[in-house]
Short mmCIF file of C-alpha atoms and ligand atoms in Angstrom, two decimals:
data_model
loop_
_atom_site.label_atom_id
_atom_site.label_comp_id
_atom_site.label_asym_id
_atom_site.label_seq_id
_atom_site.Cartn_x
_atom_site.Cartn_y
_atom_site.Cartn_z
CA UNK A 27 -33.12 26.24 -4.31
CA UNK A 28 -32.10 24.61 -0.69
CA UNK A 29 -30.49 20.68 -1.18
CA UNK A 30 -27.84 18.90 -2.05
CA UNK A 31 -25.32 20.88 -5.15
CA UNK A 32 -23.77 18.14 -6.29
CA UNK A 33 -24.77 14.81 -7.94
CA UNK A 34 -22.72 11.47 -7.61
CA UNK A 35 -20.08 10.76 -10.07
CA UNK A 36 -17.76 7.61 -11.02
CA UNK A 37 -14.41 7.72 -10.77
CA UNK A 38 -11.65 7.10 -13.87
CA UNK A 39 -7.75 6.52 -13.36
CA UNK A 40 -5.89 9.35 -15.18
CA UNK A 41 -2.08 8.44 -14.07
CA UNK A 42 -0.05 6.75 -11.89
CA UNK A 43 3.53 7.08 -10.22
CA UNK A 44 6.33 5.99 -8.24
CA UNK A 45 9.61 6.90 -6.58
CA UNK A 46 11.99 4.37 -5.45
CA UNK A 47 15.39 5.19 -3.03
CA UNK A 48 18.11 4.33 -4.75
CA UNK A 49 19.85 2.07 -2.12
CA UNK A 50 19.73 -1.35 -2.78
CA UNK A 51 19.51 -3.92 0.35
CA UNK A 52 20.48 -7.36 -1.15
CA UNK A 53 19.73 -10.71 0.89
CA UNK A 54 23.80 -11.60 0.87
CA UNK A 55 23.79 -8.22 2.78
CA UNK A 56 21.12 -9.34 4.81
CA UNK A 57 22.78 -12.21 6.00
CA UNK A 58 26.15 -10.07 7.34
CA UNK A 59 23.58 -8.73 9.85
CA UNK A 60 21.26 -12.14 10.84
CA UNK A 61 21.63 -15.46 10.25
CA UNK A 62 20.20 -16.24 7.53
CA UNK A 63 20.49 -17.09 3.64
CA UNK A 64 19.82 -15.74 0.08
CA UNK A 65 18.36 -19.43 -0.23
CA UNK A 66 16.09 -19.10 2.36
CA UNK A 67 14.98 -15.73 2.35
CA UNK A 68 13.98 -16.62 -1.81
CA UNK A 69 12.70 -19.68 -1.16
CA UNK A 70 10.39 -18.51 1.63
CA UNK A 71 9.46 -15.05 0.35
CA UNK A 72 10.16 -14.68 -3.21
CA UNK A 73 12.27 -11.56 -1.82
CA UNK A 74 16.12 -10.88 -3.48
CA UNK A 75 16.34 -7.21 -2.25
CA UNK A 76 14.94 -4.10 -1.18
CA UNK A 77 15.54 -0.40 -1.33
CA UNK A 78 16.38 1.31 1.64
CA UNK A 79 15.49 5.64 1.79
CA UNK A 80 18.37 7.88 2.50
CA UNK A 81 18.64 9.59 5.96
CA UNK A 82 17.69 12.64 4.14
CA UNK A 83 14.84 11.15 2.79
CA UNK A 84 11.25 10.50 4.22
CA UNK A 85 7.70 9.62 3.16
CA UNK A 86 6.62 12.88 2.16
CA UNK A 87 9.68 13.55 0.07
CA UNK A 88 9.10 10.04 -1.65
CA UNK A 89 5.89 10.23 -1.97
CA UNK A 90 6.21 14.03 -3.35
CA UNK A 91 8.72 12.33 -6.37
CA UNK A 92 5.52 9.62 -6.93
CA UNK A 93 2.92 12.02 -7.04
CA UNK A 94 4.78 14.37 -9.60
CA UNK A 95 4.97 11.38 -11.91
CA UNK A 96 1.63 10.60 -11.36
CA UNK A 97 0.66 14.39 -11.94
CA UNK A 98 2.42 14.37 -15.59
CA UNK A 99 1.22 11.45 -16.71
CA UNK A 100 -2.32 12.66 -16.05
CA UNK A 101 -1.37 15.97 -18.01
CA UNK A 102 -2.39 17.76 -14.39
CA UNK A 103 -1.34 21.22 -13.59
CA UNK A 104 -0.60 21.73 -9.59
CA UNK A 105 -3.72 23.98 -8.88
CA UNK A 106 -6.38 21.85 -10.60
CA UNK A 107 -5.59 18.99 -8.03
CA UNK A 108 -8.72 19.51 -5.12
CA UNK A 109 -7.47 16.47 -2.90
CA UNK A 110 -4.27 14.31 -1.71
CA UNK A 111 -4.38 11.55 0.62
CA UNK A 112 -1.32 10.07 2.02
CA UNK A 113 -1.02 6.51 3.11
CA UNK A 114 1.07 5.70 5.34
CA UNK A 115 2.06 4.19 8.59
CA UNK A 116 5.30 5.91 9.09
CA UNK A 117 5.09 9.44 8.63
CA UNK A 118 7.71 11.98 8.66
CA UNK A 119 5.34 14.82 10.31
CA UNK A 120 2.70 12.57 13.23
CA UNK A 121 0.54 15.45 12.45
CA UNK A 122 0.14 14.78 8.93
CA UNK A 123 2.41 14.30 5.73
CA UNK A 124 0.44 15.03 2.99
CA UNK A 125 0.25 18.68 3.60
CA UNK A 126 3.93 18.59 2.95
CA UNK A 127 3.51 17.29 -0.20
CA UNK A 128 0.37 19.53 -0.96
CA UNK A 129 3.10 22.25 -0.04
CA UNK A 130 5.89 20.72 -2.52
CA UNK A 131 3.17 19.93 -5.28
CA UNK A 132 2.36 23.88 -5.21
CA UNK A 133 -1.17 22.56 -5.04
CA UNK A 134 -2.63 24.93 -3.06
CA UNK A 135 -6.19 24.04 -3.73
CA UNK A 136 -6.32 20.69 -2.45
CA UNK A 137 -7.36 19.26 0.76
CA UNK A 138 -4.76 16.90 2.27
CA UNK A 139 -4.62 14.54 5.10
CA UNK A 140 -2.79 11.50 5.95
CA UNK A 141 -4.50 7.62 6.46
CA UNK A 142 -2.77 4.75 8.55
CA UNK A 143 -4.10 1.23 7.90
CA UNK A 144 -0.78 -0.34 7.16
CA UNK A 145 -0.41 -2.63 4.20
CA UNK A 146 -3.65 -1.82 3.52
CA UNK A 147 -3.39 1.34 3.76
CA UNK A 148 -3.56 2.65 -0.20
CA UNK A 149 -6.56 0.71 -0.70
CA UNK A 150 -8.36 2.17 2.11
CA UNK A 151 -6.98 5.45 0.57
CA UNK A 152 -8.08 5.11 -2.73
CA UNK A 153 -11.63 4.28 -1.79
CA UNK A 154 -11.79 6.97 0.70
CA UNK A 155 -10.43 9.01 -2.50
CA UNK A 156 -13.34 7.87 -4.67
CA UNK A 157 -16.18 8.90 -1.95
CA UNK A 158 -15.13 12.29 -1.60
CA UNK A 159 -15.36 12.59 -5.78
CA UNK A 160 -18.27 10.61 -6.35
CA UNK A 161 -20.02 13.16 -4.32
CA UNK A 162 -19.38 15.50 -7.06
CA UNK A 163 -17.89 18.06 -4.73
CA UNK A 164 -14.44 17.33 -5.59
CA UNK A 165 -12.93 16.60 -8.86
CA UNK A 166 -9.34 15.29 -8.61
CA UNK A 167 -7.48 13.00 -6.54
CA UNK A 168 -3.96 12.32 -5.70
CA UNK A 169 -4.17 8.92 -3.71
CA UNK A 170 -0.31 8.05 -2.68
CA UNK A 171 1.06 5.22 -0.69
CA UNK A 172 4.39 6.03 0.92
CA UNK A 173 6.10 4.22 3.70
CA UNK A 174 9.35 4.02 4.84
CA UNK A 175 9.39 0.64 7.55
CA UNK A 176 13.06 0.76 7.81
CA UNK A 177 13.12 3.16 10.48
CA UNK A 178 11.12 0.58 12.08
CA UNK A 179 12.42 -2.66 11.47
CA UNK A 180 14.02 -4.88 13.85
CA UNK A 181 17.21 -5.43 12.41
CA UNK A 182 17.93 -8.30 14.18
CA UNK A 183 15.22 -9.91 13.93
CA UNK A 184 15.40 -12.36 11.12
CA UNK A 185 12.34 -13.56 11.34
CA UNK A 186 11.01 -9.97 10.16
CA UNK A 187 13.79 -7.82 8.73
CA UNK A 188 14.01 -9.67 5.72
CA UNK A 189 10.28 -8.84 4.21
CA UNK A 190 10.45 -4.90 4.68
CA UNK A 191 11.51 -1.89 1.94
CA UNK A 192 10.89 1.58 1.45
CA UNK A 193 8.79 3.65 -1.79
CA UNK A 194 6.29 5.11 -2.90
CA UNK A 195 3.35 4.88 -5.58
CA UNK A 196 0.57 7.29 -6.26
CA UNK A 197 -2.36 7.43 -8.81
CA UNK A 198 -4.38 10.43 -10.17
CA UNK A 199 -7.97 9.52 -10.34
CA UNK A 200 -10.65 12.24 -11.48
CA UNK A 201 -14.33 12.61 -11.07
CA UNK A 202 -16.62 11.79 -14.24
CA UNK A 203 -20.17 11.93 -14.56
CA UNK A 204 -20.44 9.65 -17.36
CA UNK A 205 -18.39 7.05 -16.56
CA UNK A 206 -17.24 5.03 -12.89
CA UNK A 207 -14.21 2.37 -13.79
CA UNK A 208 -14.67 1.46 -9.85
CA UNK A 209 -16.51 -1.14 -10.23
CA UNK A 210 -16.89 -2.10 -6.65
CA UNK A 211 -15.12 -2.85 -3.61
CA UNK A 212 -14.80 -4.16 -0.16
CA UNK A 213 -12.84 -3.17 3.38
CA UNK A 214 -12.74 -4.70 6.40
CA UNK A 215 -11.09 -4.81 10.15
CA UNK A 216 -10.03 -7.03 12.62
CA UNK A 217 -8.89 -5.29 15.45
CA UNK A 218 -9.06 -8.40 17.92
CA UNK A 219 -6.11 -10.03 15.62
CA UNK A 220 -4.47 -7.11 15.99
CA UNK A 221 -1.59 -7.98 18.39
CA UNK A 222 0.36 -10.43 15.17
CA UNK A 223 1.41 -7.61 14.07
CA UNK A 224 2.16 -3.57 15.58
CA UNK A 225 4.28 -0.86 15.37
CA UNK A 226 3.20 0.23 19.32
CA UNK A 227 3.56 3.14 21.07
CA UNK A 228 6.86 2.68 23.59
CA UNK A 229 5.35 3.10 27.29
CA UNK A 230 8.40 5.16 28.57
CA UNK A 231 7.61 7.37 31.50
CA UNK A 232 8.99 10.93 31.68
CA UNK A 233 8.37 13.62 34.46
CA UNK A 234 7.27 17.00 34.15
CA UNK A 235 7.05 18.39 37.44
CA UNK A 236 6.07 16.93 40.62
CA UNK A 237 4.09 13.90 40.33
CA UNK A 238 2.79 14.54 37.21
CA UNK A 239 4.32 12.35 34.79
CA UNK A 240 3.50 11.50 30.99
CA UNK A 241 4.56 8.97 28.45
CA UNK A 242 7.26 10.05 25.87
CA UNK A 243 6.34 9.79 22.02
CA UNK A 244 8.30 6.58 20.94
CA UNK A 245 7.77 3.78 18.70
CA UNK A 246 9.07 0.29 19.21
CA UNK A 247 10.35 -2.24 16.23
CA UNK A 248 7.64 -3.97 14.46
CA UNK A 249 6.52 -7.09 16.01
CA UNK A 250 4.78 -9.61 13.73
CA UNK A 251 3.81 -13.43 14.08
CA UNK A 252 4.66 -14.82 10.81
CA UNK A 253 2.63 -17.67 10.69
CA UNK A 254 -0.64 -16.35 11.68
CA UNK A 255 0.14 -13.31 9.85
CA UNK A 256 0.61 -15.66 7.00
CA UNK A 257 -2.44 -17.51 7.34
CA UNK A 258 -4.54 -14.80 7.91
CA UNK A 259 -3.44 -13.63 4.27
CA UNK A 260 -4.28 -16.88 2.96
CA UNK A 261 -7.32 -17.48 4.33
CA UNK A 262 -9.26 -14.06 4.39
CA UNK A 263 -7.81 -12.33 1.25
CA UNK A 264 -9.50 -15.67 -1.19
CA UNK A 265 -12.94 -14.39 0.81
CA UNK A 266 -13.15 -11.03 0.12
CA UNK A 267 -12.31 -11.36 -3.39
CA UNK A 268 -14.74 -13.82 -3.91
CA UNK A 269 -17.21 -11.87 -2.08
CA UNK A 270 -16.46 -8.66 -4.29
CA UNK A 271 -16.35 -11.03 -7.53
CA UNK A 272 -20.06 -12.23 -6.63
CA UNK A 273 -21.48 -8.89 -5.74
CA UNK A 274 -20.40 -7.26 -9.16
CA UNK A 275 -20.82 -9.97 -11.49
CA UNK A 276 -17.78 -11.02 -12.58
CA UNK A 277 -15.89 -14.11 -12.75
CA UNK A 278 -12.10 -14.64 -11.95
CA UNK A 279 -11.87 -15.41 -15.82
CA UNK A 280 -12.90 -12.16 -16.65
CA UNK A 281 -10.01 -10.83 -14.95
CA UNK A 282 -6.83 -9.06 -16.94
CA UNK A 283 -5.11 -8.61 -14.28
CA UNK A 284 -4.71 -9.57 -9.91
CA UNK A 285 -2.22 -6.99 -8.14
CA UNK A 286 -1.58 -8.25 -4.72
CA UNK A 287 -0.16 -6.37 -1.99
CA UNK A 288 3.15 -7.46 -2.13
CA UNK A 289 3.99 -9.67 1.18
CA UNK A 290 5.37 -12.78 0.30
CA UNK A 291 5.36 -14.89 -2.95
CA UNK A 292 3.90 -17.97 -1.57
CA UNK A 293 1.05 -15.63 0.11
CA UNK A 294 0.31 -14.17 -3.60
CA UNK A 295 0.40 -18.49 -5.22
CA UNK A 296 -1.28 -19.31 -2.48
CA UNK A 297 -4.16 -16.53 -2.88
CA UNK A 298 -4.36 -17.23 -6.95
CA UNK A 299 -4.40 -20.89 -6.49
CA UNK A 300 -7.33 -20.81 -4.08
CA UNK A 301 -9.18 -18.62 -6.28
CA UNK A 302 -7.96 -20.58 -9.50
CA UNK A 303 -6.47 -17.24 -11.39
CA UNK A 304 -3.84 -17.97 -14.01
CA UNK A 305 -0.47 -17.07 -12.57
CA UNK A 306 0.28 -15.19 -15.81
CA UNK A 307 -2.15 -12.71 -14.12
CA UNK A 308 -0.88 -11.96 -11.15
CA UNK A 309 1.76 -9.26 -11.17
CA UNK A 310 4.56 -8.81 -9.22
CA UNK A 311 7.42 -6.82 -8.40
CA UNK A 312 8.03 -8.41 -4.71
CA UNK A 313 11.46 -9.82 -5.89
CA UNK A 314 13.20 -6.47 -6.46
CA UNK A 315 11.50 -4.48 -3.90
CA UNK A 316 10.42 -6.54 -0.69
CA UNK A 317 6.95 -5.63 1.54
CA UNK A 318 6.76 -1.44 1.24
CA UNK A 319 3.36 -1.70 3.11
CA UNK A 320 1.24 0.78 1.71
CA UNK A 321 3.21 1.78 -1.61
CA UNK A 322 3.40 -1.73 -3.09
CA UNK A 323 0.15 -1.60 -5.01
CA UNK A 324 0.59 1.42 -6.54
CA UNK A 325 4.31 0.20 -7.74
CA UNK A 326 3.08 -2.63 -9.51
CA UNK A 327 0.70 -0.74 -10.64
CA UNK A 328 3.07 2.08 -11.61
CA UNK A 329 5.69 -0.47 -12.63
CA UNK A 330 3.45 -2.74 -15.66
CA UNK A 331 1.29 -0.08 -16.90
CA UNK A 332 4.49 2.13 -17.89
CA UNK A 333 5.75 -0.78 -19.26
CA UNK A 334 2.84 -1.42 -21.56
CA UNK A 335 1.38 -4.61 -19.53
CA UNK A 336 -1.64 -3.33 -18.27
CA UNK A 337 -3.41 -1.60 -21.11
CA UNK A 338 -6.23 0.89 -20.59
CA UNK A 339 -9.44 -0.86 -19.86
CA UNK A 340 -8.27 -3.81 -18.55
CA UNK A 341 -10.06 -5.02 -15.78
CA UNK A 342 -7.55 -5.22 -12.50
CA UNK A 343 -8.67 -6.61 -9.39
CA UNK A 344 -6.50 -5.35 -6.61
CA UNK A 345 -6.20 -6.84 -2.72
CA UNK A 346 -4.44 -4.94 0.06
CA UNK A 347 -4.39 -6.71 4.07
CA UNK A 348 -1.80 -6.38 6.95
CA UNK A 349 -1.72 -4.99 10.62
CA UNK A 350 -4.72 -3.64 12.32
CA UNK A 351 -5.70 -6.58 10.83
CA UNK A 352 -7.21 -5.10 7.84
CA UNK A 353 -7.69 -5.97 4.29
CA UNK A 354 -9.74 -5.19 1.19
CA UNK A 355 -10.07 -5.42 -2.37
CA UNK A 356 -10.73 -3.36 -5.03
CA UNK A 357 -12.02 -4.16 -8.54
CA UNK A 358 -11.08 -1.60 -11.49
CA UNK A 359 -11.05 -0.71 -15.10
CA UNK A 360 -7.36 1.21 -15.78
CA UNK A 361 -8.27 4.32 -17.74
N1 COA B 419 16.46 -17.14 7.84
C1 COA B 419 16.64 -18.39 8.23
N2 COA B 419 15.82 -19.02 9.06
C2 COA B 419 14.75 -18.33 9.51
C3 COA B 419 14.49 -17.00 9.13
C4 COA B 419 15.41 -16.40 8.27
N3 COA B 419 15.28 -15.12 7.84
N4 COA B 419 13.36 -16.58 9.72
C5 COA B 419 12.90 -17.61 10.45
N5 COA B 419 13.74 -18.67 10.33
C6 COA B 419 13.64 -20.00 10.92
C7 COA B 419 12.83 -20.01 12.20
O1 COA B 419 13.63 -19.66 13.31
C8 COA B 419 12.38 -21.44 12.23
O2 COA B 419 13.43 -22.22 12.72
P1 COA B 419 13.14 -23.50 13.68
O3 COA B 419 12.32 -24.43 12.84
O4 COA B 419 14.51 -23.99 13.99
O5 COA B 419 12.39 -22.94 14.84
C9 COA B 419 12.19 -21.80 10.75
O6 COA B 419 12.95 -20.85 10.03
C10 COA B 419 10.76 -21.75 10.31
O7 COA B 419 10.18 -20.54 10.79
P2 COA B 419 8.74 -20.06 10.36
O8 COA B 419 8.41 -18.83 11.11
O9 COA B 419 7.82 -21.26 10.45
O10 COA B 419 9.00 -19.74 8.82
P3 COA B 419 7.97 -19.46 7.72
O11 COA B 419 8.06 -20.46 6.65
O12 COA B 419 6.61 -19.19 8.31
O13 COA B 419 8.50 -18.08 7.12
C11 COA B 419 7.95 -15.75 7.19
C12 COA B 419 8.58 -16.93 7.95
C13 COA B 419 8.05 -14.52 8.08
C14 COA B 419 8.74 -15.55 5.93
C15 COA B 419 6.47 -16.11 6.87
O14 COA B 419 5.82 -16.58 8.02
C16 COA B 419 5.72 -14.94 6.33
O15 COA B 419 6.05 -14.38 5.29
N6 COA B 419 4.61 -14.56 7.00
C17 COA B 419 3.81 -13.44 6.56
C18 COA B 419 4.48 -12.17 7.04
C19 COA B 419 3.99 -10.96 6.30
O16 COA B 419 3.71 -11.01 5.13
N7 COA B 419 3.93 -9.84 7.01
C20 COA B 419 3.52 -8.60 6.46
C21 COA B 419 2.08 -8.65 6.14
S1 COA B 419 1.55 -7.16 5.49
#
């Protein structure tokens, strides 16, 4: 029969993962380099350190370490995985990174690309991730955030340097045909805000012969406006949520759980406040690990389900926003 071979299915989280470098930037260390102060930085962020990769580390060997985790906890074997998605802003390959770690993983039947939306970057990844297996064509997912923003960061700017860290988290979701645990979600852009915060493209001139010039492939520091960067956060993440809460029927009580991406503490009181969620809910590893753009949701996630927190089917609600602008938010069942 000519049509469509496959049926839609809902999704179900099988695992989840995370790899952290082992060097550990403190704020006291901080301030040798800017002027600044463990006071401030804690007062205004919530931030006490960050880990910093290795030089012979990158995204797709971090992200590799997250998704292996993720793999055994799902009880996966290498071949059975049909799809990876990298997020990421600062890959180690500009033509792709996850086809590295398909390489590493052994798991030579999956399709594997990269996605840039910065901080929210895993989000956009993860729902991407649940189209391509609710259209029953593929089965199971590898969805990783991995970033690695200290080859980027200005580090003297204090206004900046102080947020940023490197890791990476991955989860291992799986098609089912009886059951979807996503229970809805919602993206969005903003490229006209764009400019308060970019990782641009250097315009450096280089010749190749005669007239004919071209511009060289480099990146600049980040660049971020703080305060609008801020409010942005405060203002639009509150929105969506409530916008996602109303369209599936739930209320913030019914809520286990709020994982914020991990920018600043005040952003993440500020965001529960306005949408009056218990702060016993909202989880948070921001002290220990700083801003790791797209790998902070999965390391909170990674983080409180290993340690017996987040139990399966609790309900998690889940917000990532950053540079492009873009945000989202994602409401789940774990399990
Ligand atoms: N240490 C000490 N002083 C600092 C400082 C630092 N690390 N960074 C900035 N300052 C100073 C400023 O120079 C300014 O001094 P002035 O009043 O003499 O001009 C003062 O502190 C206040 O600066 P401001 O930019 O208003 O601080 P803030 O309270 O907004 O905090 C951020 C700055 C960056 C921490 C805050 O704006 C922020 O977190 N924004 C969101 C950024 C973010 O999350 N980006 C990633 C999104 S994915």
């Amino acid at each position: 029969m000519k049509g469509p071979n496959f049926v839609n299915n809902g999704i179900t989280f099988k695992g989840c993962g995370s790899y952290l470098p082992t060097q550990v930037l403190s704020n006291e260390k901080i301030s040798q380099i800017v002027d600044t102060s463990d006071e401030w930085i804690k007062t205004r962020t919530g931030i006490e350190s960050r880990r910093i990769a290795e030089v012979d580390e990158n995204v797709s060997e971090m992200g590799f370490k997250a998704a292996v985790s993720a793999m055994a906890m799902a009880d996966w074997n290498s071949e059975s995985v049909d799809l990876i998605i990298l997020a990421t802003s600062t890959p180690s390959d500009l033509f792709g990174s996850a086809p590295m770690i398909q390489s590493k993983l052994r798991a030579k039947n999956a399709l594997a690309f990269d996605l840039t939306a910065a901080c929210s970057g895993f989000l956009f990844a993860l729902i991407t991730a649940s189209q391509y297996l609710s259209s029953g064509k593929y089965k199971r997912a590898l969805v990783i955030g991995s970033d690695q923003l200290s080859s980027y960061v200005d580090w003297k700017d204090r206004g900046s340097c102080i947020l940023f860290g490197d890791g990476a988290g991955a989860l291992a979701i799986e098609a089912s045909n009886d059951q979807n645990n996503l229970f809805g979600f919602n993206l969005r852009t903003d490229g006209a805000r764009g400019s308060f915060l970019n990782l641009y493209n250097k315009k450096l001139d280089g010749n190749i012969v005669d007239q004919i010039k071209f511009r060289k492939g480099e990146f600049s520091n980040i660049s971020m406006n703080g305060q609008e960067v801020y409010k942005f956060a405060v203002r639009e993440v509150p929105i969506i949520i409530s916008e996602l809460l109303k369209e599936t029927n739930f209320d913030s009580e019914d809520i286990d759980w709020l994982i914020l991406h991990q920018a600043n503490q005040r952003i993440l009181d500020a965001v529960g406040d306005r949408l009056k969620i218990n702060k016993r809910k909202i989880l948070t590893n921001l002290n220990k690990y700083g801003n790791t753009s797209a790998a902070t949701i999965p390391l909170v996630l990674d983080e409180f389900i290993r340690n017996h927190k987040i139990k399966k089917n609790d309900i998690i609600l889940t917000s990532g926003f950053g540079a492009g602008l873009s945000w989202g938010a994602a409401l789940l069942k774990w399990g």
